[in-house]
XYZ file of C-alpha atoms in Angstrom:
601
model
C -20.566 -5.964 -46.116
C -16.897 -5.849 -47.074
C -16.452 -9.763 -47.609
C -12.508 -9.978 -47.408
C -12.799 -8.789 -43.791
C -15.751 -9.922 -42.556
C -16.879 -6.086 -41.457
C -20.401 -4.057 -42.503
C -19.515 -0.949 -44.497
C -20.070 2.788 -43.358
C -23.435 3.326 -45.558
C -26.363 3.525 -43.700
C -29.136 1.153 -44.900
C -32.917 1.134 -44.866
C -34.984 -1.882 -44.661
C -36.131 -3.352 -47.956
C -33.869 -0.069 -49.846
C -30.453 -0.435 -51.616
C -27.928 1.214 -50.056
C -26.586 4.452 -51.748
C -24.278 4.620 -54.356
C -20.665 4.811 -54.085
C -17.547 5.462 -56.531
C -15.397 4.295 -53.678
C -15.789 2.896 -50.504
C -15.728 5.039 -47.667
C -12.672 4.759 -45.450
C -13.583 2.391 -41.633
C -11.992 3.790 -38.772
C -10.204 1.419 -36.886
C -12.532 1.250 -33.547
C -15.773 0.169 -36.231
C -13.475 -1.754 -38.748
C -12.345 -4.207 -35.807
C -15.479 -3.869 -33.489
C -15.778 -7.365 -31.754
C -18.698 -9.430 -33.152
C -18.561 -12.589 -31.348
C -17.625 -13.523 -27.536
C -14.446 -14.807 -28.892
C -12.972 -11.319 -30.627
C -13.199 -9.147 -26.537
C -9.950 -8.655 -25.000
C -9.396 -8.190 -21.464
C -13.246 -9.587 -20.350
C -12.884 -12.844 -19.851
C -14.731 -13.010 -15.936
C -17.664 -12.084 -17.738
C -17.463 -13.684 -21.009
C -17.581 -17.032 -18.587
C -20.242 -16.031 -16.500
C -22.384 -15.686 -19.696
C -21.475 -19.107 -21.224
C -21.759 -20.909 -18.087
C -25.419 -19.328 -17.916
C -26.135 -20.045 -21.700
C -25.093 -23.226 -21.254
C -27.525 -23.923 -18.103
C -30.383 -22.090 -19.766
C -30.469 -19.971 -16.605
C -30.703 -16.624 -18.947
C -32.179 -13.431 -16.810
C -34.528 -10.723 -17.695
C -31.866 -7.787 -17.543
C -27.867 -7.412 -17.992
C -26.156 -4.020 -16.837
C -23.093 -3.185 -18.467
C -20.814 -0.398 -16.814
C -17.600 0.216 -17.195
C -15.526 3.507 -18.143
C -15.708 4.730 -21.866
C -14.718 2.347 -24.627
C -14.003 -1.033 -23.152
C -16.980 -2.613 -24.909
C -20.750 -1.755 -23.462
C -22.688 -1.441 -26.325
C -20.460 -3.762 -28.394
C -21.263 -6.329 -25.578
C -24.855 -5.855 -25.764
C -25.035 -6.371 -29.642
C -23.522 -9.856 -28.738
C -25.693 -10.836 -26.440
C -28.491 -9.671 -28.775
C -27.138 -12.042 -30.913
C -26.532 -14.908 -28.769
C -29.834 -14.800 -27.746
C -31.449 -14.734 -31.219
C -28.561 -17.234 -32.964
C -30.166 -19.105 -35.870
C -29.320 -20.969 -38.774
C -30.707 -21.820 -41.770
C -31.428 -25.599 -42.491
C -30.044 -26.121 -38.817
C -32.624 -27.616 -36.197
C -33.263 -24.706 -33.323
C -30.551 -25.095 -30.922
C -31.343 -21.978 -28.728
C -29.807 -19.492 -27.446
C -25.724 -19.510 -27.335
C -22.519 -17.918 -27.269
C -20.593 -19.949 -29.972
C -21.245 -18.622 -33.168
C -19.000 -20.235 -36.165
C -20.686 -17.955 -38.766
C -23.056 -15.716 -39.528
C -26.851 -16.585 -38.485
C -30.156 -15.698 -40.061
C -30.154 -12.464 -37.713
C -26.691 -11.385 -37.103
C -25.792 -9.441 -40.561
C -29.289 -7.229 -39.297
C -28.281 -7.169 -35.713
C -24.658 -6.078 -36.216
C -26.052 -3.317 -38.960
C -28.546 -1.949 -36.111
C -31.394 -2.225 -38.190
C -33.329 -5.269 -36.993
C -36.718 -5.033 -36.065
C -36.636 -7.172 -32.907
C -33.582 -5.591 -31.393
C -34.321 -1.871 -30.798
C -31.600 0.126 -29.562
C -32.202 3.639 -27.997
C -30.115 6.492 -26.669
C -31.028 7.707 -23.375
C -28.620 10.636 -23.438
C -31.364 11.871 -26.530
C -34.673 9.717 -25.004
C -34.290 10.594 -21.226
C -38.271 11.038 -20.465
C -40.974 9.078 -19.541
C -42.885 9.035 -23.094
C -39.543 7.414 -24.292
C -39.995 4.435 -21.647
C -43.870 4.308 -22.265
C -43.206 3.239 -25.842
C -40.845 0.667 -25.129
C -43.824 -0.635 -22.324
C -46.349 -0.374 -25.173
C -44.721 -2.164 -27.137
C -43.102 -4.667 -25.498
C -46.021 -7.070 -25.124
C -46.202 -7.908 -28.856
C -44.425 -11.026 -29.753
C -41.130 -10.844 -31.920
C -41.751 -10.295 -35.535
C -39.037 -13.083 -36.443
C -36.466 -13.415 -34.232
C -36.356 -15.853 -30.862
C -36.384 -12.556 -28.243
C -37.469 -8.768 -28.394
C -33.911 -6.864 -27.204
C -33.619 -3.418 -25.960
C -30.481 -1.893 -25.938
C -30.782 1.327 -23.777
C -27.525 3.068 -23.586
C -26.431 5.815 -21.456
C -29.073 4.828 -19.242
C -28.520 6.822 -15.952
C -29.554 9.719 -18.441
C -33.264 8.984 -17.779
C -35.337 10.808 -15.889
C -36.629 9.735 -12.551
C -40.160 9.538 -13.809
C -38.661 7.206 -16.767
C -36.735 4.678 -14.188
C -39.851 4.351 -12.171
C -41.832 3.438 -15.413
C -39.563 0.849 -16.043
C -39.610 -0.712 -13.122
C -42.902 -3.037 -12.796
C -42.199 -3.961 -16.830
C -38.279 -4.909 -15.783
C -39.172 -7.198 -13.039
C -41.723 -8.951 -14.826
C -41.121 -8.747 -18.391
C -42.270 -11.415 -21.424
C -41.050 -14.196 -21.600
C -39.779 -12.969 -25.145
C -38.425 -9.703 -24.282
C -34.498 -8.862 -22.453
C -32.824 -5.735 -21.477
C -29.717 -5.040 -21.758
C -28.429 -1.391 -20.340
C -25.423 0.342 -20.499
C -23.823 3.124 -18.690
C -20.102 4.828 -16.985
C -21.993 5.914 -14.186
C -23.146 3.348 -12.139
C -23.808 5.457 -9.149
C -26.221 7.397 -10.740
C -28.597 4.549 -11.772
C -31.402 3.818 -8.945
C -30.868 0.762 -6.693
C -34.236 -0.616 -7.956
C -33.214 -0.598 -11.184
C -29.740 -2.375 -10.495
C -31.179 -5.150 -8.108
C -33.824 -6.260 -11.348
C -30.755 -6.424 -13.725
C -27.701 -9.036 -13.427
C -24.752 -6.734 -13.516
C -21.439 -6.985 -14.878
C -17.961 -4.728 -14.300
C -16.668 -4.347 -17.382
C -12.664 -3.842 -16.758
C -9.859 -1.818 -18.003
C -7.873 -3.541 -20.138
C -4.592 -4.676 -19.263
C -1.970 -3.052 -20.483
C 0.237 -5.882 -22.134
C -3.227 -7.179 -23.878
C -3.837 -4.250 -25.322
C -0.517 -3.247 -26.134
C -0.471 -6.338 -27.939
C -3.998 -6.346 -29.685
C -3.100 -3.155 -31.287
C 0.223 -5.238 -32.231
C -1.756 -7.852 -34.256
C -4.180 -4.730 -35.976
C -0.659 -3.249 -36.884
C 0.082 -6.412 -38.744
C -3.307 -7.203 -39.916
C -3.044 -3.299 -41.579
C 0.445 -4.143 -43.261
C 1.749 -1.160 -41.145
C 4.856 -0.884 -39.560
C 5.197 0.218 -35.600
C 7.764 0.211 -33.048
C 7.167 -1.548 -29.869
C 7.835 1.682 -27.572
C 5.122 3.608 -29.820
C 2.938 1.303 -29.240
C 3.505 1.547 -25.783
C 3.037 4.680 -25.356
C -0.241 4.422 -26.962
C -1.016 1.853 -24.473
C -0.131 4.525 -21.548
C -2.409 7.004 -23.234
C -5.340 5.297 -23.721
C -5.260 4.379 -19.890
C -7.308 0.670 -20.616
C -9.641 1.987 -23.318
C -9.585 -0.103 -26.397
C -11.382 2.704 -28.438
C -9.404 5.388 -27.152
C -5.926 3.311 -28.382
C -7.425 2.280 -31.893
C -8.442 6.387 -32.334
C -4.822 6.955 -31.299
C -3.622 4.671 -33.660
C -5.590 5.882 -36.057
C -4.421 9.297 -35.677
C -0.930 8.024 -35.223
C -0.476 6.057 -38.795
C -1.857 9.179 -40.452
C 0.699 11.067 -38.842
C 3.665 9.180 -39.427
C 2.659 8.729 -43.029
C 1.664 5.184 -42.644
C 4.539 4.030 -39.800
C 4.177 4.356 -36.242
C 7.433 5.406 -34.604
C 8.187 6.417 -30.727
C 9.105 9.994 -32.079
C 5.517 10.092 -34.465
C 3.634 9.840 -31.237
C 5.410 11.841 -29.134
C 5.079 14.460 -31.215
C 1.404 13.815 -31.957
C 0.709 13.606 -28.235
C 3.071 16.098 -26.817
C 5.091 13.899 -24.878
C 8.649 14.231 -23.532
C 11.128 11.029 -24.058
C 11.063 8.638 -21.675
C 14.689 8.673 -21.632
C 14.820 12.173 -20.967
C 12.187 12.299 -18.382
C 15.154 9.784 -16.337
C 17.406 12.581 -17.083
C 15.066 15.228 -15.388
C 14.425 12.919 -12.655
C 17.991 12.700 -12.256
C 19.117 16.034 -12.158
C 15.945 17.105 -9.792
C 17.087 14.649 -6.748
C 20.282 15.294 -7.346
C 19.575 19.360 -6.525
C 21.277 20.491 -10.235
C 19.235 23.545 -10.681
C 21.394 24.712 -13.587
C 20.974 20.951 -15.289
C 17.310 20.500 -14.352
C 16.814 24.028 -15.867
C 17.716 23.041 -19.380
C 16.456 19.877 -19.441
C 12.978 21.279 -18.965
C 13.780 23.572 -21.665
C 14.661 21.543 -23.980
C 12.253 18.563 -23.584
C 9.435 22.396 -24.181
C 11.838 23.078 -26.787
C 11.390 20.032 -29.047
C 7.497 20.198 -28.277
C 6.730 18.636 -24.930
C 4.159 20.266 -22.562
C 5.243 21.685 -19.350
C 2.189 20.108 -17.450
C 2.848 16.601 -19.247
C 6.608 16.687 -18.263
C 5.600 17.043 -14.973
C 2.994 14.801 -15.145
C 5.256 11.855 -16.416
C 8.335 13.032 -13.568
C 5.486 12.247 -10.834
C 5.143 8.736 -13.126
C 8.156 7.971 -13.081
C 8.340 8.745 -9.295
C 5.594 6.425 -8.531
C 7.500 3.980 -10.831
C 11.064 4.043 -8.877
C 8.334 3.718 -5.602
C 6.351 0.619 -6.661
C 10.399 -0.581 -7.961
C 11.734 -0.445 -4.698
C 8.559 -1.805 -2.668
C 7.679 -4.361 -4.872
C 10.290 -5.042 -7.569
C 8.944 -8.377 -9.521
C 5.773 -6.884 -10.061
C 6.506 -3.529 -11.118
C 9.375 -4.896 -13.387
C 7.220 -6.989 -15.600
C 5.309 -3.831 -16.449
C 5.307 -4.525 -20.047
C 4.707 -0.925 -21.429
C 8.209 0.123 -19.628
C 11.144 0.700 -21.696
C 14.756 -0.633 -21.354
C 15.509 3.025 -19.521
C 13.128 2.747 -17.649
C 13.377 -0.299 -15.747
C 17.150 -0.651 -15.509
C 17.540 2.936 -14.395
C 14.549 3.095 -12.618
C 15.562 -0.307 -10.347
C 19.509 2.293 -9.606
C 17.521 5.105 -7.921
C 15.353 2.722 -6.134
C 18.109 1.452 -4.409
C 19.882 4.818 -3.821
C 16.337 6.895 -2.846
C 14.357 6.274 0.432
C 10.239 6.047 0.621
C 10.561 9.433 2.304
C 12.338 11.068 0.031
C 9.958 9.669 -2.846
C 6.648 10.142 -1.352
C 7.609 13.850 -0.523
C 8.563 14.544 -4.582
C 4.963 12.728 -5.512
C 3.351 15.395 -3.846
C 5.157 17.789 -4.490
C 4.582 17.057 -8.284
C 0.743 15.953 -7.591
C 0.087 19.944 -6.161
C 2.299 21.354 -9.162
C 0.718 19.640 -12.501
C -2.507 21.527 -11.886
C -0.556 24.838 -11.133
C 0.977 24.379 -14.097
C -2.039 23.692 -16.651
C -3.631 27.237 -15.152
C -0.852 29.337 -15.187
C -0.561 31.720 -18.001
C 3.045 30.999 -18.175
C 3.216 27.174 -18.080
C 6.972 26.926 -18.225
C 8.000 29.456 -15.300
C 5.506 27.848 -13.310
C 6.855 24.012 -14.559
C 10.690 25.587 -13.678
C 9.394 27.208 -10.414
C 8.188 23.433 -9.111
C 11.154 21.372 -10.034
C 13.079 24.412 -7.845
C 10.937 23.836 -5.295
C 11.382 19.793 -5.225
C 15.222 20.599 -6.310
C 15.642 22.033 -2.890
C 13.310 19.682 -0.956
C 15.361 16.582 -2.377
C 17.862 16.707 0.275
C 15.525 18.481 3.351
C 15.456 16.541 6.398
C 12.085 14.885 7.625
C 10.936 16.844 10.728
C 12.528 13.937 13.236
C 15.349 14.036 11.961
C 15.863 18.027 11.973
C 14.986 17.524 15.750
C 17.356 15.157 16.031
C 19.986 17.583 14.089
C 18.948 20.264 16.458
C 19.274 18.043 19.407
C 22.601 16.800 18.392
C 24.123 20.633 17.505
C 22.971 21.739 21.231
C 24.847 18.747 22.994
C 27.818 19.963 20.933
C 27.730 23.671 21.824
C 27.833 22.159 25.561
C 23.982 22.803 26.274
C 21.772 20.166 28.606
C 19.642 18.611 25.767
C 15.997 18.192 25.529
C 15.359 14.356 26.639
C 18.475 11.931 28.446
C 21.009 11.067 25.769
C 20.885 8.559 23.770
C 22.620 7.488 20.414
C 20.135 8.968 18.146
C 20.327 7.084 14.644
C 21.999 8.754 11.948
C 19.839 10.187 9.321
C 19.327 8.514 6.253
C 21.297 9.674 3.124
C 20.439 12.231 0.628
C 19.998 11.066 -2.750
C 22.746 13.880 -3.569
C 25.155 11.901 -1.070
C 24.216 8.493 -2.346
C 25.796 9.340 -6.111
C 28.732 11.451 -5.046
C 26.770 14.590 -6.301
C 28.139 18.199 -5.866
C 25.683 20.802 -3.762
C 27.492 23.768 -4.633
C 24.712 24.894 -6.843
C 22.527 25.191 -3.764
C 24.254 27.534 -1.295
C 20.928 27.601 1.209
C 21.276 24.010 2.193
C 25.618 23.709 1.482
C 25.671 26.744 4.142
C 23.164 24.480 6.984
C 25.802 23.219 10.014
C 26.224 19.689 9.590
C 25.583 17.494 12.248
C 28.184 16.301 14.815
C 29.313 12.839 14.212
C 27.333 10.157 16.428
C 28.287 6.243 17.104
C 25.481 4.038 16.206
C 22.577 2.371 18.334
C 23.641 -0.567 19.997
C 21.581 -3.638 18.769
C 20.832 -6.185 21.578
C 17.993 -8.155 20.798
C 15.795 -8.897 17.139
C 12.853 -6.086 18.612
C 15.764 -3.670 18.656
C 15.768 -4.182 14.919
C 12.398 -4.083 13.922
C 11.513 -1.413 16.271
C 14.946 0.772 13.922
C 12.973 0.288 11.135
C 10.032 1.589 12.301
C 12.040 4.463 13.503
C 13.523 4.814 10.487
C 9.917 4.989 8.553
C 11.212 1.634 6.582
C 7.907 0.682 6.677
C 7.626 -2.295 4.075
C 10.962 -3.702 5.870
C 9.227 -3.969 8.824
C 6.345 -5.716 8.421
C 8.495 -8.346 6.309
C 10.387 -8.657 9.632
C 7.574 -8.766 11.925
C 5.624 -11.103 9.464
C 8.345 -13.644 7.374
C 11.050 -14.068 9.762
C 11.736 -17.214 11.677
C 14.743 -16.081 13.952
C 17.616 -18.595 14.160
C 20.493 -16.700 15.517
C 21.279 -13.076 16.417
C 24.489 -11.551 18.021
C 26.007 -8.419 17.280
C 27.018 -7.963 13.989
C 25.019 -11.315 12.502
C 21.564 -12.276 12.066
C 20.620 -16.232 10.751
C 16.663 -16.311 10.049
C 14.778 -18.828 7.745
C 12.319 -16.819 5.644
C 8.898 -17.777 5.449
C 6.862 -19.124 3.063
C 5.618 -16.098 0.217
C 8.243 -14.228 1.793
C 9.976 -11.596 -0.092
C 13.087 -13.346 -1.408
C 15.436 -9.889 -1.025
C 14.865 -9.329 2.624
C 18.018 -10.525 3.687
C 20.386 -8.012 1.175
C 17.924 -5.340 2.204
C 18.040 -5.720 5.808
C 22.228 -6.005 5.754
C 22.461 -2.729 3.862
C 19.545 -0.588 6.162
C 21.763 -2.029 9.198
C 25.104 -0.900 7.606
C 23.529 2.529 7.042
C 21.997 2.442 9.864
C 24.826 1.243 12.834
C 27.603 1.799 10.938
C 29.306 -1.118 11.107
C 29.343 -4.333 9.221
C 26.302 -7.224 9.206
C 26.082 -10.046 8.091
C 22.346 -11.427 7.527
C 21.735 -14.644 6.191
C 18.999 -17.300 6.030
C 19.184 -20.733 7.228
C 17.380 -23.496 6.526
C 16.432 -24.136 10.452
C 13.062 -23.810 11.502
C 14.089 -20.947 13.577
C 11.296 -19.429 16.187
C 7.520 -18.031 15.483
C 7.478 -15.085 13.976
C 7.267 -11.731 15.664
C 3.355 -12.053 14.610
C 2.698 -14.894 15.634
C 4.090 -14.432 18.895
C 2.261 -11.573 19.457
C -1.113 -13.592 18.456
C -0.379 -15.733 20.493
C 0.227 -13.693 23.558
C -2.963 -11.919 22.791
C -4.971 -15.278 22.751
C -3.234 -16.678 26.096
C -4.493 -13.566 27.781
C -7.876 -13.864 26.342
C -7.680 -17.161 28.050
C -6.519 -16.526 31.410
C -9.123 -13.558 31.299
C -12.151 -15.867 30.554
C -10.952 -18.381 33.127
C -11.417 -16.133 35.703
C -14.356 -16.585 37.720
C -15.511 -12.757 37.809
C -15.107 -12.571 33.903
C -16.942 -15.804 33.548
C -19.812 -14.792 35.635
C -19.988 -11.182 33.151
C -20.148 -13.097 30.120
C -22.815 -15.570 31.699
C -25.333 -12.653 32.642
C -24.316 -11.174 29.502
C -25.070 -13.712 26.351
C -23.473 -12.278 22.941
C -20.520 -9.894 24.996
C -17.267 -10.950 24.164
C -13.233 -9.826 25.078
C -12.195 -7.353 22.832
C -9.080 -6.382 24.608
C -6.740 -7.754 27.541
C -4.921 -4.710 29.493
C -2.001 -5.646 32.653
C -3.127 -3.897 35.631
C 0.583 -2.967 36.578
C -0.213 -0.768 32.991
C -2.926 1.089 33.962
C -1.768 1.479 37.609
C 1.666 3.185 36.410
C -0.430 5.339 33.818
C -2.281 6.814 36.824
C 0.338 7.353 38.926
C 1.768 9.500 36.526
C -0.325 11.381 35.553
C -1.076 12.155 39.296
C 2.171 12.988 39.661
C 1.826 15.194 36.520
C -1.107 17.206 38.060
C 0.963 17.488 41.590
C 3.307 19.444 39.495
C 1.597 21.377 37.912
C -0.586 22.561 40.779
C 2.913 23.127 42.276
C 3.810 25.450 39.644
C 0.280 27.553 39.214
C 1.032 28.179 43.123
C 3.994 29.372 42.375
C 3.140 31.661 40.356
C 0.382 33.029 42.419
C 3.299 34.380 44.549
C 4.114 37.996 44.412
């Protein structure tokens, strides 16, 4: 055991026999060197480092723990834990049970933490998956411990056994020794019988957070004497995707590569990524429909060692970034693995880009990043699907081509499709919103533009909401239907008090959709009146007061009296329904009409 660290060293050892001889010691990677060994040293678990203290503590310990969880968040190193909780001892100390808090090494831990002692057996059911495996662990289990408090067996992998092995296990799991505990570990839950699982108490072990981890491999860093940037580590963090062994192996393989720093170029380079700077700069010119500027980007970012299908990969990030930035912006902002780029440039196009526009370039990219990793010529294929979303950038959504269409008939002087009304205006382009020149895409600069049209005439608060929904502004909608108290509304000025949780920008938002929308000038603001229910809760209400009226009524009463258990699920006006039938019999007149017609010779 290395004693200025605390950690066992990379020898194997034999009971009772010396380990080897060494001129040197061998070097630790840093996922063994810093392997948690108490409760106290996990990041990121803390649900189920509670749970177990809280049962420790009430001496309500079960049979069986299952571990699961995606690669290298801390299974096995979990169940070594517990195997040592369980068997906690020390020397001269009267027997205080099983525990959690362990100050220092007990009479059992060095052995336990080493994987050699006798009483905790660990076995690998990726290599043990049959049923002669599983009858030795039964054979043996009912033999008392040879010193520890508990028998533990460690099975890991465990949805690797065989069928004929889980059903072995199960009379032995549900009614084990009193001195023998499982505890099993897997990444596929699914696969692991439902008898097994409802024997075992089971625990979800999570992802780690990205600003814990980012800053856990901060304090190894320090604790290494080696020197790393704060975006490096970041992008670590982004790489590992919540694994805490995949992010120390990264580390690892990052302080070998910069020569003992870690820089944001070092890993780049080591993990073939573009700049995050850069990838802004791609975004940019992509939405903006710069072909020629979008071209060399790419080329450049390949150039300087980035691959094609990770540059793409990271645009569709940063996509779903400038999303989740203009949806919710307070969470997304306090990403802590974002750089300065990022966020402040990230927060501009989130303003200037709509949800449509957005969701169309995520899947766009989502289709292309597998293209891309097949093709034999990753780069033509990486330049052939920014063209694609290059050109798409500024395509209308199909309602608003029909409106276009609609709008270019009226002005040629034909009858139009439906009576005329003031369509809405389209949304604009992301090209429009900066000022950007088209003339690098003569397809779309040669499409007739649209004939000017006044704006929709705003009467009532529903006009509004319902012009969002029209509009696809779908998170602005709900907010209106579901925080707004209405105070005051008149043409050109809304006065609402915002509810309670409500999101605190609604009232900028709302004055710049109606500007874009109408045309004309609005002035929103929020008052500190009580204002009237919200559209919701109107709408609840109305729902409820029919419910009412329809259970009042004698027929409906006498239904749910012959009936027990039935209930109202829905209240519909008969004026509805009557008007629905009249036309469509009016509809089938017609056409009856016309199939006579043209019987006719």
């Amino acid at each position: 055991m290395d004693v200025s660290t605390g950690t066992q060293d990379d020898e194997p050892g034999l009971p009772g026999f010396p380990a080897a001889p060494s001129a040197a010691s061998p070097y630790r990677v840093l996922a063994r060197k810093y392997r948690p060994q108490t409760f106290d040293d996990l990041i990121g678990q803390g649900a189920m480092v509670r749970t177990l203290a809280n049962a420790f503590a009430a001496k309500r310990i079960p049979q069986a723990w299952m571990l699961t969880g995606v690669r290298g968040v801390g299974k096995t190193t979990t169940a070594r834990i517990l195997a040592r909780g369980l068997n906690y001892a020390r020397s001269g100390e009267p027997e205080a049970g099983p525990t959690i808090t362990m100050p220092g090494l007990g009479l059992h831990c060095q052995a336990i933490m080493e994987s050699r002692h006798m009483d905790v057996l660990e076995m690998d059911a990726a290599s043990h998956t049959g049923i002669d495996d599983v009858r030795g662990i039964i054979d043996g289990i009912r033999y008392a411990p040879v010193s520890a408090r508990y028998k533990v067996y460690i099975v890991d992998e465990v949805h690797m056994l065989s069928e004929k092995a889980f059903n072995a296990f199960l009379k032995t799991l549900e009614e084990p020794p009193p001195h023998a505990k499982f505890v099993f570990a897997t990444t596929e839950i699914r696969k692991v019988p439902v008898t097994i699982l409802s024997r075992c108490q089971r625990f979800d072990l999570r992802r780690v957070e990205a600003e814990t981890l980012s800053a856990h491999l901060a304090r190894i860093c320090e604790a290494e004497g080696v020197g790393a940037e704060a975006e490096a580590l970041a992008a670590i963090t982004r790489a590992a995707e919540g694994s805490v062994r995949d992010a120390l192996s990264l580390l690892d393989q990052a302080i070998a590569h910069g020569a003992g720093t870690v820089t944001a170029a070092s890993v780049r380079d080591m993990l073939g990524l573009a700049d995050r700077g850069r990838i802004v700069d791609l975004f940019e010119a992509v939405m903006r429909g710069d072909i020629p500027a979008t071209f060399a980007e790419l080329r450049g970012q390949y150039e300087a060692g980035a691959d094609p299908s990770v540059v793409l990969s990271d645009l569709a990030g940063f996509t779903h970034l400038v999303t989740r930035l203009k949806l919710v912006p307070e969470e997304a902002g306090a990403d802590p693995t974002l750089s300065e780029v990022e966020r402040s440039r990230g927060a501009q196009f989130a303003g200037k880009l709509s949800v449509r526009a957005l969701s169309r370039a995520w899947q766009i990219l989502l289709k292309a990043v597998p293209e891309v990793q097949a093709a034999s010529r990753p780069l033509a294929a990486a330049e052939m699907a920014l063209v694609r979303l290059a050109y798409a950038a500024d395509l209308p959504t199909p309602d608003e081509a029909l409106r276009q269409l609609r709008s270019t008939e009226a002005g040629r002087g034909e009858p139009p499709a439906q009576p005329a009304t003031a369509p809405p205006a389209p949304a604009p382009t992301f090209a429009q919103a900066v000022g950007a020149e088209t003339a690098t895409r003569p397809a779309l600069a040669a499409a007739p533009a649209p004939s000017a049209q006044p704006g929709p005439r705003l009467a009532r608060f529903e006009d509004v909401v319902a012009l969002a929904g029209e509009r696809r502004e779908i998170a602005l909608q709900i907010a209106l239907q579901r925080d707004v108290h209405l105070v005051r509304f008149e043409e050109g000025r809304i006065e609402f008090r915002l509810a309670e949780g409500g999101r605190q920008t609604i009232a900028n938002d709302l004055a710049r959709a109606l500007d874009a929308w109408t045309g004309r000038r609005w002035i929103v603001a929020l008052s500190k009146d009580a204002g009237a229910p919200t559209l919701d809760a109107r709408a609840k209400a109305a729902t409820e007061t029919r419910h009412q009226n329809a259970a009042a009524h004698p027929l409906v009463r006498e239904v749910l009296s012959r009936f027990p258990g039935a209930q109202i699920v829905d209240v519909r006006e008969k004026a509805q329904e009557e008007a629905a039938t009249a036309e469509a019999e009016i509809l089938g007149v017609e056409d009856a009409a016309q199939a006579e017609g043209d019987d006719e010779p």
